[in-house]
PDB file of C-alpha atoms in Angstrom:
ATOM      1  CA  GLN Z   1      96.981  68.319 113.351  1.00 82.00           C
ATOM      2  CA  VAL Z   2     100.474  68.752 114.749  1.00 93.00           C
ATOM      3  CA  GLN Z   3     100.918  72.236 116.141  1.00 95.00           C
ATOM      4  CA  LEU Z   4     103.830  74.108 117.662  1.00 96.00           C
ATOM      5  CA  VAL Z   5     102.952  76.935 120.025  1.00 95.00           C
ATOM      6  CA  GLU Z   6     105.699  79.356 121.001  1.00 96.00           C
ATOM      7  CA  SER Z   7     105.911  81.799 123.863  1.00 96.00           C
ATOM      8  CA  GLY Z   8     108.426  83.942 125.699  1.00 97.00           C
ATOM      9  CA  GLY Z   9     109.427  86.471 123.083  1.00 97.00           C
ATOM     10  CA  GLY Z  10     109.506  90.164 123.775  1.00 97.00           C
ATOM     11  CA  LEU Z  11     111.590  93.288 124.146  1.00 98.00           C
ATOM     12  CA  VAL Z  12     114.668  93.322 126.363  1.00 98.00           C
ATOM     13  CA  GLN Z  13     117.716  95.486 126.832  1.00 98.00           C
ATOM     14  CA  ALA Z  14     121.169  94.375 125.803  1.00 98.00           C
ATOM     15  CA  GLY Z  15     122.633  92.087 128.431  1.00 98.00           C
ATOM     16  CA  GLY Z  16     119.234  90.848 129.498  1.00 98.00           C
ATOM     17  CA  SER Z  17     117.702  87.399 129.285  1.00 98.00           C
ATOM     18  CA  LEU Z  18     114.692  85.697 127.794  1.00 98.00           C
ATOM     19  CA  ARG Z  19     113.435  82.143 127.799  1.00 98.00           C
ATOM     20  CA  LEU Z  20     111.513  80.880 124.818  1.00 98.00           C
ATOM     21  CA  SER Z  21     109.326  77.819 124.957  1.00 98.00           C
ATOM     22  CA  CYS Z  22     107.643  75.741 122.292  1.00 98.00           C
ATOM     23  CA  ALA Z  23     105.032  73.110 123.028  1.00 97.00           C
ATOM     24  CA  VAL Z  24     104.194  70.453 120.464  1.00 96.00           C
ATOM     25  CA  SER Z  25     100.672  69.087 120.424  1.00 95.00           C
ATOM     26  CA  GLY Z  26      98.535  66.876 118.226  1.00 92.00           C
ATOM     27  CA  SER Z  27      98.821  63.326 116.974  1.00 88.00           C
ATOM     28  CA  ILE Z  28     102.314  62.402 118.115  1.00 91.00           C
ATOM     29  CA  PHE Z  29     103.993  59.041 118.183  1.00 90.00           C
ATOM     30  CA  SER Z  30     107.398  60.460 118.997  1.00 92.00           C
ATOM     31  CA  ILE Z  31     109.477  63.598 118.613  1.00 94.00           C
ATOM     32  CA  ASN Z  32     113.005  63.418 117.309  1.00 94.00           C
ATOM     33  CA  ASP Z  33     115.105  66.564 116.990  1.00 96.00           C
ATOM     34  CA  MET Z  34     113.799  69.917 118.181  1.00 97.00           C
ATOM     35  CA  GLY Z  35     115.340  73.257 117.468  1.00 98.00           C
ATOM     36  CA  TRP Z  36     115.226  76.992 117.180  1.00 98.00           C
ATOM     37  CA  TYR Z  37     115.868  79.109 114.123  1.00 98.00           C
ATOM     38  CA  ARG Z  38     115.824  82.860 113.729  1.00 98.00           C
ATOM     39  CA  GLN Z  39     115.489  85.364 110.945  1.00 98.00           C
ATOM     40  CA  ALA Z  40     116.858  88.860 111.334  1.00 96.00           C
ATOM     41  CA  PRO Z  41     115.507  91.727 109.218  1.00 89.00           C
ATOM     42  CA  GLY Z  42     116.855  91.463 105.691  1.00 92.00           C
ATOM     43  CA  LYS Z  43     118.606  88.159 106.352  1.00 95.00           C
ATOM     44  CA  GLN Z  44     117.916  84.488 105.728  1.00 96.00           C
ATOM     45  CA  ARG Z  45     116.657  82.149 108.400  1.00 97.00           C
ATOM     46  CA  GLU Z  46     119.493  80.523 110.318  1.00 97.00           C
ATOM     47  CA  LEU Z  47     119.912  77.733 112.820  1.00 97.00           C
ATOM     48  CA  VAL Z  48     120.281  78.869 116.409  1.00 98.00           C
ATOM     49  CA  ALA Z  49     120.271  75.591 118.329  1.00 98.00           C
ATOM     50  CA  VAL Z  50     119.136  72.001 117.941  1.00 98.00           C
ATOM     51  CA  ILE Z  51     118.685  69.210 120.466  1.00 98.00           C
ATOM     52  CA  SER Z  52     118.224  65.547 119.624  1.00 97.00           C
ATOM     53  CA  SER Z  53     115.892  63.135 121.344  1.00 94.00           C
ATOM     54  CA  GLY Z  54     118.924  61.883 123.260  1.00 93.00           C
ATOM     55  CA  GLY Z  55     119.910  65.343 124.454  1.00 95.00           C
ATOM     56  CA  ILE Z  56     122.771  66.034 122.052  1.00 97.00           C
ATOM     57  CA  THR Z  57     122.950  69.752 121.281  1.00 98.00           C
ATOM     58  CA  ASN Z  58     124.362  71.898 118.523  1.00 98.00           C
ATOM     59  CA  TYR Z  59     124.625  75.691 118.498  1.00 98.00           C
ATOM     60  CA  ALA Z  60     125.404  78.430 116.059  1.00 98.00           C
ATOM     61  CA  ASP Z  61     128.827  79.895 116.753  1.00 98.00           C
ATOM     62  CA  SER Z  62     127.295  83.296 117.427  1.00 97.00           C
ATOM     63  CA  VAL Z  63     125.294  82.049 120.421  1.00 98.00           C
ATOM     64  CA  LYS Z  64     127.628  79.504 121.997  1.00 98.00           C
ATOM     65  CA  GLY Z  65     128.153  80.194 125.666  1.00 98.00           C
ATOM     66  CA  ARG Z  66     125.126  82.470 125.849  1.00 98.00           C
ATOM     67  CA  PHE Z  67     122.160  80.340 124.778  1.00 98.00           C
ATOM     68  CA  THR Z  68     121.085  76.969 126.138  1.00 98.00           C
ATOM     69  CA  ILE Z  69     118.590  74.659 124.501  1.00 98.00           C
ATOM     70  CA  SER Z  70     116.766  72.043 126.543  1.00 98.00           C
ATOM     71  CA  ARG Z  71     113.683  69.877 126.317  1.00 97.00           C
ATOM     72  CA  ASP Z  72     111.075  68.314 128.533  1.00 96.00           C
ATOM     73  CA  ASN Z  73     109.972  65.134 126.832  1.00 94.00           C
ATOM     74  CA  ALA Z  74     107.093  64.620 129.252  1.00 94.00           C
ATOM     75  CA  LYS Z  75     105.633  67.953 128.128  1.00 95.00           C
ATOM     76  CA  ASN Z  76     106.706  67.742 124.472  1.00 96.00           C
ATOM     77  CA  THR Z  77     108.325  71.116 124.967  1.00 97.00           C
ATOM     78  CA  VAL Z  78     111.625  72.639 123.911  1.00 97.00           C
ATOM     79  CA  TYR Z  79     113.164  75.691 125.564  1.00 98.00           C
ATOM     80  CA  LEU Z  80     115.760  78.245 124.615  1.00 98.00           C
ATOM     81  CA  GLN Z  81     117.365  80.127 127.481  1.00 98.00           C
ATOM     82  CA  MET Z  82     118.963  83.261 126.080  1.00 98.00           C
ATOM     83  CA  ASN Z  83     121.411  85.157 128.266  1.00 98.00           C
ATOM     84  CA  SER Z  84     123.660  88.137 127.610  1.00 98.00           C
ATOM     85  CA  LEU Z  85     121.467  89.176 124.726  1.00 98.00           C
ATOM     86  CA  LYS Z  86     122.877  91.448 122.059  1.00 98.00           C
ATOM     87  CA  PRO Z  87     121.126  93.718 119.556  1.00 97.00           C
ATOM     88  CA  GLU Z  88     122.245  91.375 116.785  1.00 96.00           C
ATOM     89  CA  ASP Z  89     120.130  88.644 118.386  1.00 98.00           C
ATOM     90  CA  THR Z  90     117.054  90.571 117.286  1.00 98.00           C
ATOM     91  CA  GLY Z  91     114.791  88.670 114.944  1.00 98.00           C
ATOM     92  CA  VAL Z  92     111.859  86.340 114.603  1.00 98.00           C
ATOM     93  CA  TYR Z  93     112.548  83.043 116.336  1.00 98.00           C
ATOM     94  CA  TYR Z  94     110.959  79.915 114.935  1.00 98.00           C
ATOM     95  CA  CYS Z  95     110.502  76.592 116.660  1.00 98.00           C
ATOM     96  CA  ASN Z  96     111.008  73.404 114.664  1.00 97.00           C
ATOM     97  CA  ALA Z  97     110.388  69.780 115.563  1.00 97.00           C
ATOM     98  CA  GLY Z  98     110.685  66.441 113.839  1.00 95.00           C
ATOM     99  CA  VAL Z  99     107.496  64.575 114.647  1.00 94.00           C
ATOM    100  CA  VAL Z 100     106.633  60.956 113.944  1.00 92.00           C
ATOM    101  CA  VAL Z 101     102.880  60.692 113.470  1.00 88.00           C
ATOM    102  CA  THR Z 102     102.730  57.005 112.568  1.00 84.00           C
ATOM    103  CA  THR Z 103     105.181  54.128 112.570  1.00 80.00           C
ATOM    104  CA  LEU Z 104     104.615  53.565 108.850  1.00 82.00           C
ATOM    105  CA  HIS Z 105     106.321  56.697 107.539  1.00 78.00           C
ATOM    106  CA  PRO Z 106     109.442  58.770 108.229  1.00 80.00           C
ATOM    107  CA  TYR Z 107     108.998  61.751 110.488  1.00 84.00           C
ATOM    108  CA  SER Z 108     108.261  65.213 109.158  1.00 92.00           C
ATOM    109  CA  HIS Z 109     109.413  68.585 110.425  1.00 95.00           C
ATOM    110  CA  TYR Z 110     106.925  71.164 111.605  1.00 96.00           C
ATOM    111  CA  TRP Z 111     107.332  74.874 112.203  1.00 97.00           C
ATOM    112  CA  GLY Z 112     105.921  77.245 114.744  1.00 97.00           C
ATOM    113  CA  GLN Z 113     104.497  80.590 113.731  1.00 96.00           C
ATOM    114  CA  GLY Z 114     107.494  82.514 115.031  1.00 97.00           C
ATOM    115  CA  THR Z 115     107.903  84.874 117.951  1.00 97.00           C
ATOM    116  CA  GLN Z 116     109.557  88.273 117.879  1.00 97.00           C
ATOM    117  CA  VAL Z 117     112.647  88.902 119.981  1.00 98.00           C
ATOM    118  CA  THR Z 118     113.906  92.471 120.092  1.00 98.00           C
ATOM    119  CA  VAL Z 119     117.071  93.468 121.922  1.00 98.00           C
ATOM    120  CA  SER Z 120     117.618  97.172 122.393  1.00 97.00           C
ATOM    121  CA  SER Z 121     120.860  98.942 123.209  1.00 93.00           C
TER     122      SER Z 121
END
């Protein structure tokens, strides 16, 4: 019953900004790491940014200095602020979260449905 609902994708011009959000709902005991992945046309899915439950972040080299990942634990939501967007940032962005449903088993990762981000020149 765990669901990840994404929003904020769209079409922007190069140099513009977008903020993606992903809200986790369902039977949740706790949420560990949360992150964003993307898949460009004809390419494999790649990590964009990850944030741990303690706020430690990790970014792909291609987005460092431009993207910022954050989370609101009270809302079970992760955000991705994307600035100075480039055409090569175009792709489907997927939210991912490690969710602990019960205290008896290790947590499992869940995926959102993906949201399209298109950056035009």
